[in-house]
Amino acid sequence: MNDANNSAVPAGGPVPGPVRVRFAPSPTGTLHVGSARTALYNYLFARHLGGSYILRIEDTDVARSSSEHERSIMADLAWLGLEWDEGPDIGGDFGPYRQSERSAAGLYAHAAQRLLDEGKAYYCFCSQERLEEQKARMLARGEMPKYDRRCAALEREEAAARAAAGEPATIRFRVPETAIEVTDIIHGRTDFSSGVIGDFIIMRSDGGASYNFAVVVDDIAMAITHVIRGEDHLTNAARQVLVFQAMGHEPPAWAHHSLIMGPDGAKLSKRHGATSVGDFRGMGYLPSAIINYLALLSWSPAGEREKLSKEEMVGEFELQRVSKSPAIFDLQKLNWLNGLHIRDLELEDLRQALVPFLKAAGGETAAGGEAMGIATGAEKSSGRLAVAETAVQTSLVTLAEAPGLIEEFFMLTPLAESEAARELKEEGSGAVLEMALADERRWPDAGDGSAEAVTQALEAARALIKEWKKACKQSDILPKRLFRTLRIALTGRESGPELPFLLSGLGSGTIRQRLQAAKEFTS
RNA sequence: GCCCCCAUCGUCUAGUGGCCCAGGACACCGCCCUUUCAAGGCGGCGGCGGGGAUUCGAAUUCCCCUGGGGGCACCA
């Protein structure tokens, strides 16, 4: 990969070979929007540069990890459209892609042994209690807690023998006295002193690798060139740089993006309400709107556009245009974007997206009668449903609002109960009703509800209304009289969907009955 | 407590020394369009946390303060 784009990646020195990034969730819960944004940035970065985007499951914490979570995370990522090039399900040349499997293959133990042999790591036999006591003491003294290196001085063979004999032991990384420099594409240079980092554990007493070790071993093995992740990992980078050096490898280029905050300024969490991708899916947000919003949360394209498709984002995404400051999650802006994305949907896609919501609403609002009869999918009514869905499309903020609005579309107020019905007694109303009734055979029908059928029905309706309007003009009836009479006659209300939608969506039986009732009402 | 990060309208951002008495977007308010409600169009409200320093000139550079956030595990 030596295209011009690569020159736009300054930090971390020249990166030979193709760009390889990874998203590495631990399957201890569902996919959080914050993680989704991390995945998105990795995805956009890789796609923009023609590199590879890898999914790695970090399940070294057996107690908290579960395969259900792994499945749901993968399903959510796929739903968002962030397909990976290598991963546990599809494999790849750098597998396995689950840390549990890598651990079982002895990959971490082997790497740890090497560090042990080179004196860059050592066995530690300190008890949990002693460590906790020590930590408390340091905290009380106002120091940054770190291991006091009691076991660092142990004789190597002797320690190895004790460990081999089965004495519970961890393996600690021997932190060298050195200045640490983390060069970050988003943040620039950050300096740490190894003095504040204690000799951290790289292998637990249960034989599992700890996070800071497993990550480095895997990033090396998987030839990761750029690590894009949340800022909560910035201080981990300091440790990881040390491990990379100990293992004789250049660290990758780092990019730590800011975190997403709740309205109160604290890291977004459950107590702020919806936080997982699944929550938002359930609330009726489109994946395209979610990734659009998430991207904009701290990245901005060069121009002033706000609504972008995934493809457009891939085309323009650059890490150097990601802002450093934390961003507060703003549901109102997501709502706005969601509305725009819904309006962009082709009818077929809209109908598809609406299915689960209509199904879910079907049971609860059975009182909707006809509306729900249609919503639950009576075949011959699907044309009318399609019209209602189209009618409602421009006012939707979320898909979840659709059932209610569609129900309203079909739920007509009886004239006897209608305030507005008085107006039907106005001069001209009778003539309008006669005229509409006389044209019954020209009332549009949306047939099977296909996009073409709906479009045709709507066009026919507009043409019909246009003619009526012309006829009214000749009889000195105001257009307003035409529109209001028909609307009130059909729905019993003064506001609602445009007339063409009503005419093609209500169904000829209903229309005939309503118009006739209105006619009787006028006299 | 210690270490690290961050700091432009209520919110998300543009801005990399003069083009900025700061541009866009969401929200809010008003107007237009419209048979109605939306959508859409137009306009309004509103901001560089504070103090020093550098400079002819600072939102942009440096220092201090303040505020916010993250990290300090045999979790990731």
PDB file of N, CA and C (backbone and C1' of nucleotides) in Angstrom, chain A residues 26 58 60-61 64 142 187 190 204-205 211 232 235 261 265 267 296-297 300 304 324-325 328 336 395 487 495-496 498, chain B residues 1-7 12-15 23-27 35-36 38-40 69-76:
ATOM      1  N   SER A  26     -14.510  -7.024  24.362  1.00  0.00           N
ATOM      2  CA  SER A  26     -14.561  -8.195  25.228  1.00  0.00           C
ATOM      3  C   SER A  26     -16.049  -8.510  25.404  1.00  0.00           C
ATOM      4  N   GLU A  58     -11.774 -10.412  22.763  1.00  0.00           N
ATOM      5  CA  GLU A  58     -10.895 -10.449  23.931  1.00  0.00           C
ATOM      6  C   GLU A  58     -11.624 -11.055  25.118  1.00  0.00           C
ATOM      7  N   THR A  60     -10.431 -13.138  27.529  1.00  0.00           N
ATOM      8  CA  THR A  60      -9.547 -13.796  28.498  1.00  0.00           C
ATOM      9  C   THR A  60     -10.160 -13.830  29.894  1.00  0.00           C
ATOM     10  N   ASP A  61     -11.129 -12.978  30.123  1.00  0.00           N
ATOM     11  CA  ASP A  61     -11.815 -13.011  31.411  1.00  0.00           C
ATOM     12  C   ASP A  61     -12.975 -13.989  31.311  1.00  0.00           C
ATOM     13  N   ARG A  64     -16.450 -13.403  33.114  1.00  0.00           N
ATOM     14  CA  ARG A  64     -17.387 -12.389  32.647  1.00  0.00           C
ATOM     15  C   ARG A  64     -17.771 -12.532  31.171  1.00  0.00           C
ATOM     16  N   GLY A 142      -0.111   9.059  49.653  1.00  0.00           N
ATOM     17  CA  GLY A 142      -0.271   9.987  48.538  1.00  0.00           C
ATOM     18  C   GLY A 142       0.588   9.647  47.340  1.00  0.00           C
ATOM     19  N   HIS A 187      -3.685  12.939  19.442  1.00  0.00           N
ATOM     20  CA  HIS A 187      -3.206  13.781  20.539  1.00  0.00           C
ATOM     21  C   HIS A 187      -1.816  14.362  20.361  1.00  0.00           C
ATOM     22  N   THR A 190       2.694  12.351  23.933  1.00  0.00           N
ATOM     23  CA  THR A 190       2.452  12.351  25.372  1.00  0.00           C
ATOM     24  C   THR A 190       3.610  11.636  26.048  1.00  0.00           C
ATOM     25  N   ARG A 204      -1.547 -14.209  34.745  1.00  0.00           N
ATOM     26  CA  ARG A 204      -2.213 -14.409  36.027  1.00  0.00           C
ATOM     27  C   ARG A 204      -1.846 -15.761  36.626  1.00  0.00           C
ATOM     28  N   SER A 205      -2.174 -15.945  37.870  1.00  0.00           N
ATOM     29  CA  SER A 205      -1.820 -17.210  38.518  1.00  0.00           C
ATOM     30  C   SER A 205      -2.632 -18.374  37.933  1.00  0.00           C
ATOM     31  N   TYR A 211      -4.627  -8.344  30.216  1.00  0.00           N
ATOM     32  CA  TYR A 211      -4.954  -7.501  29.069  1.00  0.00           C
ATOM     33  C   TYR A 211      -3.745  -6.844  28.399  1.00  0.00           C
ATOM     34  N   ASP A 232      -9.671   6.083  27.238  1.00  0.00           N
ATOM     35  CA  ASP A 232      -9.486   5.406  28.520  1.00  0.00           C
ATOM     36  C   ASP A 232      -8.309   4.435  28.451  1.00  0.00           C
ATOM     37  N   THR A 235      -3.402   5.620  28.973  1.00  0.00           N
ATOM     38  CA  THR A 235      -2.340   5.278  29.918  1.00  0.00           C
ATOM     39  C   THR A 235      -1.891   3.822  29.760  1.00  0.00           C
ATOM     40  N   MET A 261     -19.830  11.173  26.494  1.00  0.00           N
ATOM     41  CA  MET A 261     -20.331  11.524  27.812  1.00  0.00           C
ATOM     42  C   MET A 261     -21.853  11.587  27.836  1.00  0.00           C
ATOM     43  N   GLY A 265     -22.099  15.050  31.779  1.00  0.00           N
ATOM     44  CA  GLY A 265     -20.665  15.177  31.606  1.00  0.00           C
ATOM     45  C   GLY A 265     -19.853  13.974  32.045  1.00  0.00           C
ATOM     46  N   LYS A 267     -18.912   9.875  31.849  1.00  0.00           N
ATOM     47  CA  LYS A 267     -18.876   8.818  30.854  1.00  0.00           C
ATOM     48  C   LYS A 267     -20.259   8.190  30.670  1.00  0.00           C
ATOM     49  N   LEU A 296     -20.034  11.724  13.529  1.00  0.00           N
ATOM     50  CA  LEU A 296     -20.036  13.178  13.718  1.00  0.00           C
ATOM     51  C   LEU A 296     -19.772  13.607  15.150  1.00  0.00           C
ATOM     52  N   LEU A 297     -19.852  12.663  16.050  1.00  0.00           N
ATOM     53  CA  LEU A 297     -19.683  12.990  17.458  1.00  0.00           C
ATOM     54  C   LEU A 297     -18.304  13.576  17.735  1.00  0.00           C
ATOM     55  N   SER A 300     -15.373  15.380  11.806  1.00  0.00           N
ATOM     56  CA  SER A 300     -16.163  16.203  10.904  1.00  0.00           C
ATOM     57  C   SER A 300     -15.523  16.196   9.531  1.00  0.00           C
ATOM     58  N   GLU A 304     -19.266  21.293   5.009  1.00  0.00           N
ATOM     59  CA  GLU A 304     -20.184  21.553   6.117  1.00  0.00           C
ATOM     60  C   GLU A 304     -21.386  20.621   6.072  1.00  0.00           C
ATOM     61  N   LYS A 324     -10.262  16.236  19.806  1.00  0.00           N
ATOM     62  CA  LYS A 324      -9.686  15.675  21.024  1.00  0.00           C
ATOM     63  C   LYS A 324     -10.637  15.704  22.206  1.00  0.00           C
ATOM     64  N   SER A 325     -11.568  16.612  22.187  1.00  0.00           N
ATOM     65  CA  SER A 325     -12.393  16.772  23.381  1.00  0.00           C
ATOM     66  C   SER A 325     -13.550  15.791  23.437  1.00  0.00           C
ATOM     67  N   ILE A 328     -20.637  15.052  24.325  1.00  0.00           N
ATOM     68  CA  ILE A 328     -21.850  14.656  25.022  1.00  0.00           C
ATOM     69  C   ILE A 328     -22.858  14.098  24.024  1.00  0.00           C
ATOM     70  N   TRP A 336     -32.830  14.031  14.712  1.00  0.00           N
ATOM     71  CA  TRP A 336     -32.870  14.795  13.469  1.00  0.00           C
ATOM     72  C   TRP A 336     -32.282  13.988  12.313  1.00  0.00           C
ATOM     73  N   SER A 395     -42.957  12.505   8.453  1.00  0.00           N
ATOM     74  CA  SER A 395     -43.060  13.051   9.802  1.00  0.00           C
ATOM     75  C   SER A 395     -42.452  12.143  10.860  1.00  0.00           C
ATOM     76  N   ARG A 487     -61.480  16.476   3.185  1.00  0.00           N
ATOM     77  CA  ARG A 487     -60.711  16.033   4.353  1.00  0.00           C
ATOM     78  C   ARG A 487     -61.635  15.752   5.529  1.00  0.00           C
ATOM     79  N   SER A 495     -56.981  18.211  10.299  1.00  0.00           N
ATOM     80  CA  SER A 495     -55.591  18.070   9.856  1.00  0.00           C
ATOM     81  C   SER A 495     -55.265  16.601   9.679  1.00  0.00           C
ATOM     82  N   GLY A 496     -54.213  16.347   8.929  1.00  0.00           N
ATOM     83  CA  GLY A 496     -53.820  14.973   8.679  1.00  0.00           C
ATOM     84  C   GLY A 496     -53.029  14.888   7.393  1.00  0.00           C
ATOM     85  N   GLU A 498     -51.928  14.456   3.445  1.00  0.00           N
ATOM     86  CA  GLU A 498     -52.423  15.133   2.257  1.00  0.00           C
ATOM     87  C   GLU A 498     -53.513  14.291   1.603  1.00  0.00           C
TER      88      GLU A 498
ATOM     89  P     G B   1      -6.688  15.452  46.144  1.00  0.00           P
ATOM     90  O5'   G B   1      -5.400  14.494  46.318  1.00  0.00           O
ATOM     91  C5'   G B   1      -4.496  14.665  47.405  1.00  0.00           C
ATOM     92  C4'   G B   1      -3.499  13.548  47.329  1.00  0.00           C
ATOM     93  C3'   G B   1      -2.811  13.421  45.981  1.00  0.00           C
ATOM     94  O3'   G B   1      -1.653  14.248  45.951  1.00  0.00           O
ATOM     95  C1'   G B   1      -3.655  11.307  46.611  1.00  0.00           C
ATOM     96  P     C B   2      -1.230  15.032  44.621  1.00  0.00           P
ATOM     97  O5'   C B   2      -0.669  13.871  43.675  1.00  0.00           O
ATOM     98  C5'   C B   2       0.600  13.282  43.943  1.00  0.00           C
ATOM     99  C4'   C B   2       0.797  12.094  43.044  1.00  0.00           C
ATOM    100  C3'   C B   2       0.655  12.376  41.560  1.00  0.00           C
ATOM    101  O3'   C B   2       1.853  12.887  41.007  1.00  0.00           O
ATOM    102  C1'   C B   2      -0.598  10.445  42.106  1.00  0.00           C
ATOM    103  P     C B   3       1.801  13.898  39.772  1.00  0.00           P
ATOM    104  O5'   C B   3       1.472  12.917  38.560  1.00  0.00           O
ATOM    105  C5'   C B   3       2.451  11.981  38.108  1.00  0.00           C
ATOM    106  C4'   C B   3       1.844  11.105  37.029  1.00  0.00           C
ATOM    107  C3'   C B   3       1.228  11.856  35.856  1.00  0.00           C
ATOM    108  O3'   C B   3       2.206  12.252  34.911  1.00  0.00           O
ATOM    109  C1'   C B   3      -0.267  10.185  36.589  1.00  0.00           C
ATOM    110  P     C B   4       1.952  13.558  34.019  1.00  0.00           P
ATOM    111  O5'   C B   4       0.812  13.082  33.019  1.00  0.00           O
ATOM    112  C5'   C B   4       1.096  12.093  32.033  1.00  0.00           C
ATOM    113  C4'   C B   4      -0.182  11.701  31.341  1.00  0.00           C
ATOM    114  C3'   C B   4      -0.968  12.834  30.707  1.00  0.00           C
ATOM    115  O3'   C B   4      -0.435  13.224  29.458  1.00  0.00           O
ATOM    116  C1'   C B   4      -2.446  11.433  31.891  1.00  0.00           C
ATOM    117  P     C B   5      -0.739  14.698  28.910  1.00  0.00           P
ATOM    118  O5'   C B   5      -2.255  14.575  28.426  1.00  0.00           O
ATOM    119  C5'   C B   5      -2.601  13.652  27.398  1.00  0.00           C
ATOM    120  C4'   C B   5      -4.100  13.628  27.249  1.00  0.00           C
ATOM    121  C3'   C B   5      -4.755  14.971  26.965  1.00  0.00           C
ATOM    122  O3'   C B   5      -4.670  15.289  25.594  1.00  0.00           O
ATOM    123  C1'   C B   5      -5.963  13.862  28.655  1.00  0.00           C
ATOM    124  P     C B   6      -4.632  16.824  25.154  1.00  0.00           P
ATOM    125  O5'   C B   6      -6.120  17.299  25.470  1.00  0.00           O
ATOM    126  C5'   C B   6      -7.212  16.765  24.725  1.00  0.00           C
ATOM    127  C4'   C B   6      -8.508  17.268  25.310  1.00  0.00           C
ATOM    128  C3'   C B   6      -8.670  18.775  25.351  1.00  0.00           C
ATOM    129  O3'   C B   6      -9.102  19.270  24.100  1.00  0.00           O
ATOM    130  C1'   C B   6      -9.336  17.857  27.419  1.00  0.00           C
ATOM    131  P     A B   7      -8.819  20.808  23.755  1.00  0.00           P
ATOM    132  O5'   A B   7      -9.912  21.578  24.657  1.00  0.00           O
ATOM    133  C5'   A B   7     -11.322  21.251  24.479  1.00  0.00           C
ATOM    134  C4'   A B   7     -12.114  22.185  25.378  1.00  0.00           C
ATOM    135  C3'   A B   7     -11.855  23.654  25.022  1.00  0.00           C
ATOM    136  O3'   A B   7     -12.939  24.385  24.475  1.00  0.00           O
ATOM    137  C1'   A B   7     -11.294  23.168  27.327  1.00  0.00           C
ATOM    138  P     C B  12     -20.733  19.156  23.518  1.00  0.00           P
ATOM    139  O5'   C B  12     -20.891  18.729  21.988  1.00  0.00           O
ATOM    140  C5'   C B  12     -21.317  17.408  21.645  1.00  0.00           C
ATOM    141  C4'   C B  12     -21.293  17.262  20.146  1.00  0.00           C
ATOM    142  C3'   C B  12     -20.023  17.766  19.496  1.00  0.00           C
ATOM    143  O3'   C B  12     -18.981  16.815  19.596  1.00  0.00           O
ATOM    144  C1'   C B  12     -21.878  18.607  18.314  1.00  0.00           C
ATOM    145  P     U B  13     -17.465  17.299  19.529  1.00  0.00           P
ATOM    146  O5'   U B  13     -17.417  17.757  18.009  1.00  0.00           O
ATOM    147  C5'   U B  13     -16.520  18.767  17.577  1.00  0.00           C
ATOM    148  C4'   U B  13     -17.013  19.288  16.259  1.00  0.00           C
ATOM    149  C3'   U B  13     -16.107  20.335  15.652  1.00  0.00           C
ATOM    150  O3'   U B  13     -15.091  19.676  14.896  1.00  0.00           O
ATOM    151  C1'   U B  13     -18.325  21.133  15.646  1.00  0.00           C
ATOM    152  P     A B  14     -13.669  20.350  14.788  1.00  0.00           P
ATOM    153  O5'   A B  14     -13.943  21.526  13.745  1.00  0.00           O
ATOM    154  C5'   A B  14     -14.418  21.196  12.434  1.00  0.00           C
ATOM    155  C4'   A B  14     -14.474  22.429  11.582  1.00  0.00           C
ATOM    156  C3'   A B  14     -13.225  23.293  11.604  1.00  0.00           C
ATOM    157  O3'   A B  14     -12.243  22.775  10.726  1.00  0.00           O
ATOM    158  C1'   A B  14     -15.166  24.647  11.714  1.00  0.00           C
ATOM    159  P     G B  15     -10.734  22.636  11.157  1.00  0.00           P
ATOM    160  O5'   G B  15     -10.291  24.149  11.408  1.00  0.00           O
ATOM    161  C5'   G B  15     -10.227  25.074  10.288  1.00  0.00           C
ATOM    162  C4'   G B  15     -10.215  26.460  10.889  1.00  0.00           C
ATOM    163  C3'   G B  15      -9.026  26.729  11.789  1.00  0.00           C
ATOM    164  O3'   G B  15      -7.863  27.304  11.211  1.00  0.00           O
ATOM    165  C1'   G B  15     -11.072  27.416  12.819  1.00  0.00           C
ATOM    166  P     G B  23     -19.786  34.108  12.551  1.00  0.00           P
ATOM    167  O5'   G B  23     -20.281  33.121  11.437  1.00  0.00           O
ATOM    168  C5'   G B  23     -19.755  33.214  10.107  1.00  0.00           C
ATOM    169  C4'   G B  23     -19.539  31.836   9.544  1.00  0.00           C
ATOM    170  C3'   G B  23     -20.623  30.826   9.880  1.00  0.00           C
ATOM    171  O3'   G B  23     -21.777  30.969   9.064  1.00  0.00           O
ATOM    172  C1'   G B  23     -18.537  29.850  10.295  1.00  0.00           C
ATOM    173  P     G B  24     -23.203  30.619   9.646  1.00  0.00           P
ATOM    174  O5'   G B  24     -23.219  29.031   9.585  1.00  0.00           O
ATOM    175  C5'   G B  24     -23.067  28.375   8.321  1.00  0.00           C
ATOM    176  C4'   G B  24     -22.940  26.885   8.541  1.00  0.00           C
ATOM    177  C3'   G B  24     -24.071  26.226   9.309  1.00  0.00           C
ATOM    178  O3'   G B  24     -25.195  25.968   8.498  1.00  0.00           O
ATOM    179  C1'   G B  24     -22.005  25.445  10.139  1.00  0.00           C
ATOM    180  P     A B  25     -26.639  25.894   9.153  1.00  0.00           P
ATOM    181  O5'   A B  25     -26.566  24.553  10.010  1.00  0.00           O
ATOM    182  C5'   A B  25     -26.464  23.292   9.342  1.00  0.00           C
ATOM    183  C4'   A B  25     -26.409  22.195  10.374  1.00  0.00           C
ATOM    184  C3'   A B  25     -27.526  22.221  11.408  1.00  0.00           C
ATOM    185  O3'   A B  25     -28.717  21.634  10.916  1.00  0.00           O
ATOM    186  C1'   A B  25     -25.463  21.914  12.490  1.00  0.00           C
ATOM    187  P     C B  26     -30.117  22.036  11.557  1.00  0.00           P
ATOM    188  O5'   C B  26     -30.070  21.296  12.976  1.00  0.00           O
ATOM    189  C5'   C B  26     -30.077  19.875  13.048  1.00  0.00           C
ATOM    190  C4'   C B  26     -30.038  19.447  14.495  1.00  0.00           C
ATOM    191  C3'   C B  26     -31.133  20.033  15.375  1.00  0.00           C
ATOM    192  O3'   C B  26     -32.322  19.272  15.266  1.00  0.00           O
ATOM    193  C1'   C B  26     -29.063  20.268  16.462  1.00  0.00           C
ATOM    194  P     A B  27     -33.737  20.021  15.322  1.00  0.00           P
ATOM    195  O5'   A B  27     -33.725  20.657  16.794  1.00  0.00           O
ATOM    196  C5'   A B  27     -33.855  19.814  17.928  1.00  0.00           C
ATOM    197  C4'   A B  27     -33.722  20.636  19.188  1.00  0.00           C
ATOM    198  C3'   A B  27     -34.637  21.858  19.271  1.00  0.00           C
ATOM    199  O3'   A B  27     -35.923  21.487  19.728  1.00  0.00           O
ATOM    200  C1'   A B  27     -32.444  22.487  19.866  1.00  0.00           C
ATOM    201  P     U B  35     -52.912  25.198  -0.553  1.00  0.00           P
ATOM    202  O5'   U B  35     -53.716  25.007   0.803  1.00  0.00           O
ATOM    203  C5'   U B  35     -54.822  25.856   1.091  1.00  0.00           C
ATOM    204  C4'   U B  35     -55.688  25.210   2.120  1.00  0.00           C
ATOM    205  C3'   U B  35     -54.924  24.608   3.299  1.00  0.00           C
ATOM    206  O3'   U B  35     -54.631  25.590   4.271  1.00  0.00           O
ATOM    207  C1'   U B  35     -56.529  23.058   2.509  1.00  0.00           C
ATOM    208  P     U B  36     -53.228  25.546   4.992  1.00  0.00           P
ATOM    209  O5'   U B  36     -53.403  24.396   6.072  1.00  0.00           O
ATOM    210  C5'   U B  36     -54.278  24.596   7.188  1.00  0.00           C
ATOM    211  C4'   U B  36     -54.326  23.349   8.019  1.00  0.00           C
ATOM    212  C3'   U B  36     -52.979  22.875   8.568  1.00  0.00           C
ATOM    213  O3'   U B  36     -52.661  23.580   9.759  1.00  0.00           O
ATOM    214  C1'   U B  36     -54.177  21.039   7.698  1.00  0.00           C
ATOM    215  P     A B  38     -46.823  21.257  12.846  1.00  0.00           P
ATOM    216  O5'   A B  38     -46.072  19.915  12.452  1.00  0.00           O
ATOM    217  C5'   A B  38     -44.884  19.955  11.698  1.00  0.00           C
ATOM    218  C4'   A B  38     -44.626  18.591  11.126  1.00  0.00           C
ATOM    219  C3'   A B  38     -43.399  18.517  10.244  1.00  0.00           C
ATOM    220  O3'   A B  38     -42.228  18.317  11.012  1.00  0.00           O
ATOM    221  C1'   A B  38     -45.215  17.583   9.090  1.00  0.00           C
ATOM    222  P     A B  39     -40.925  19.243  10.744  1.00  0.00           P
ATOM    223  O5'   A B  39     -40.502  18.808   9.263  1.00  0.00           O
ATOM    224  C5'   A B  39     -40.095  17.473   8.985  1.00  0.00           C
ATOM    225  C4'   A B  39     -40.026  17.281   7.490  1.00  0.00           C
ATOM    226  C3'   A B  39     -39.145  18.295   6.768  1.00  0.00           C
ATOM    227  O3'   A B  39     -37.789  17.900   6.769  1.00  0.00           O
ATOM    228  C1'   A B  39     -41.228  18.157   5.680  1.00  0.00           C
ATOM    229  P     G B  40     -36.629  19.004   6.954  1.00  0.00           P
ATOM    230  O5'   G B  40     -36.867  19.958   5.691  1.00  0.00           O
ATOM    231  C5'   G B  40     -36.570  19.484   4.380  1.00  0.00           C
ATOM    232  C4'   G B  40     -36.980  20.525   3.367  1.00  0.00           C
ATOM    233  C3'   G B  40     -36.383  21.907   3.581  1.00  0.00           C
ATOM    234  O3'   G B  40     -35.076  22.000   3.035  1.00  0.00           O
ATOM    235  C1'   G B  40     -38.696  22.120   3.195  1.00  0.00           C
ATOM    236  P     G B  69     -16.385  15.090  35.798  1.00  0.00           P
ATOM    237  O5'   G B  69     -15.559  14.260  34.725  1.00  0.00           O
ATOM    238  C5'   G B  69     -16.168  13.912  33.475  1.00  0.00           C
ATOM    239  C4'   G B  69     -15.118  13.367  32.541  1.00  0.00           C
ATOM    240  C3'   G B  69     -14.379  12.141  33.021  1.00  0.00           C
ATOM    241  O3'   G B  69     -15.139  10.967  32.833  1.00  0.00           O
ATOM    242  C1'   G B  69     -12.838  13.671  32.105  1.00  0.00           C
ATOM    243  P     G B  70     -14.893   9.733  33.830  1.00  0.00           P
ATOM    244  O5'   G B  70     -13.515   9.131  33.308  1.00  0.00           O
ATOM    245  C5'   G B  70     -13.421   8.578  32.000  1.00  0.00           C
ATOM    246  C4'   G B  70     -11.987   8.295  31.665  1.00  0.00           C
ATOM    247  C3'   G B  70     -11.264   7.348  32.595  1.00  0.00           C
ATOM    248  O3'   G B  70     -11.567   5.995  32.294  1.00  0.00           O
ATOM    249  C1'   G B  70      -9.878   9.193  32.162  1.00  0.00           C
ATOM    250  P     G B  71     -11.481   4.934  33.497  1.00  0.00           P
ATOM    251  O5'   G B  71      -9.926   4.826  33.798  1.00  0.00           O
ATOM    252  C5'   G B  71      -9.051   4.277  32.817  1.00  0.00           C
ATOM    253  C4'   G B  71      -7.623   4.440  33.262  1.00  0.00           C
ATOM    254  C3'   G B  71      -7.257   3.780  34.574  1.00  0.00           C
ATOM    255  O3'   G B  71      -6.986   2.405  34.378  1.00  0.00           O
ATOM    256  C1'   G B  71      -6.357   5.946  34.527  1.00  0.00           C
ATOM    257  P     C B  72      -7.054   1.417  35.650  1.00  0.00           P
ATOM    258  O5'   C B  72      -5.884   1.970  36.582  1.00  0.00           O
ATOM    259  C5'   C B  72      -4.645   1.289  36.667  1.00  0.00           C
ATOM    260  C4'   C B  72      -3.759   2.023  37.624  1.00  0.00           C
ATOM    261  C3'   C B  72      -3.957   1.669  39.080  1.00  0.00           C
ATOM    262  O3'   C B  72      -3.272   0.470  39.415  1.00  0.00           O
ATOM    263  C1'   C B  72      -3.777   4.004  38.861  1.00  0.00           C
ATOM    264  P     A B  73      -4.001  -0.602  40.330  1.00  0.00           P
ATOM    265  O5'   A B  73      -3.118  -1.820  39.785  1.00  0.00           O
ATOM    266  C5'   A B  73      -3.639  -2.708  38.907  1.00  0.00           C
ATOM    267  C4'   A B  73      -4.158  -3.933  39.634  1.00  0.00           C
ATOM    268  C3'   A B  73      -4.180  -5.093  38.650  1.00  0.00           C
ATOM    269  O3'   A B  73      -3.403  -6.206  39.055  1.00  0.00           O
ATOM    270  C1'   A B  73      -6.420  -4.523  39.435  1.00  0.00           C
ATOM    271  P     C B  74      -3.363  -6.881  40.414  1.00  0.00           P
ATOM    272  O5'   C B  74      -3.843  -8.177  39.662  1.00  0.00           O
ATOM    273  C5'   C B  74      -3.508  -8.368  38.310  1.00  0.00           C
ATOM    274  C4'   C B  74      -4.215  -9.643  37.898  1.00  0.00           C
ATOM    275  C3'   C B  74      -5.615  -9.656  38.516  1.00  0.00           C
ATOM    276  O3'   C B  74      -6.618  -9.536  37.515  1.00  0.00           O
ATOM    277  C1'   C B  74      -4.307 -11.635  39.086  1.00  0.00           C
ATOM    278  P     C B  75      -7.531 -10.467  36.761  1.00  0.00           P
ATOM    279  O5'   C B  75      -8.869  -9.841  36.246  1.00  0.00           O
ATOM    280  C5'   C B  75      -9.196  -8.498  36.313  1.00  0.00           C
ATOM    281  C4'   C B  75     -10.165  -8.268  35.194  1.00  0.00           C
ATOM    282  C3'   C B  75      -9.546  -8.071  33.814  1.00  0.00           C
ATOM    283  O3'   C B  75      -9.341  -9.302  33.127  1.00  0.00           O
ATOM    284  C1'   C B  75     -11.103  -6.345  34.275  1.00  0.00           C
ATOM    285  P     A B  76      -8.499  -9.374  31.776  1.00  0.00           P
ATOM    286  O5'   A B  76      -9.279  -8.428  30.761  1.00  0.00           O
ATOM    287  C5'   A B  76     -10.367  -8.886  29.962  1.00  0.00           C
ATOM    288  C4'   A B  76     -10.941  -7.677  29.263  1.00  0.00           C
ATOM    289  C3'   A B  76     -10.064  -7.084  28.164  1.00  0.00           C
ATOM    290  O3'   A B  76     -10.244  -7.745  26.934  1.00  0.00           O
ATOM    291  C1'   A B  76     -10.758  -5.354  29.607  1.00  0.00           C
TER     292        A B  76
END
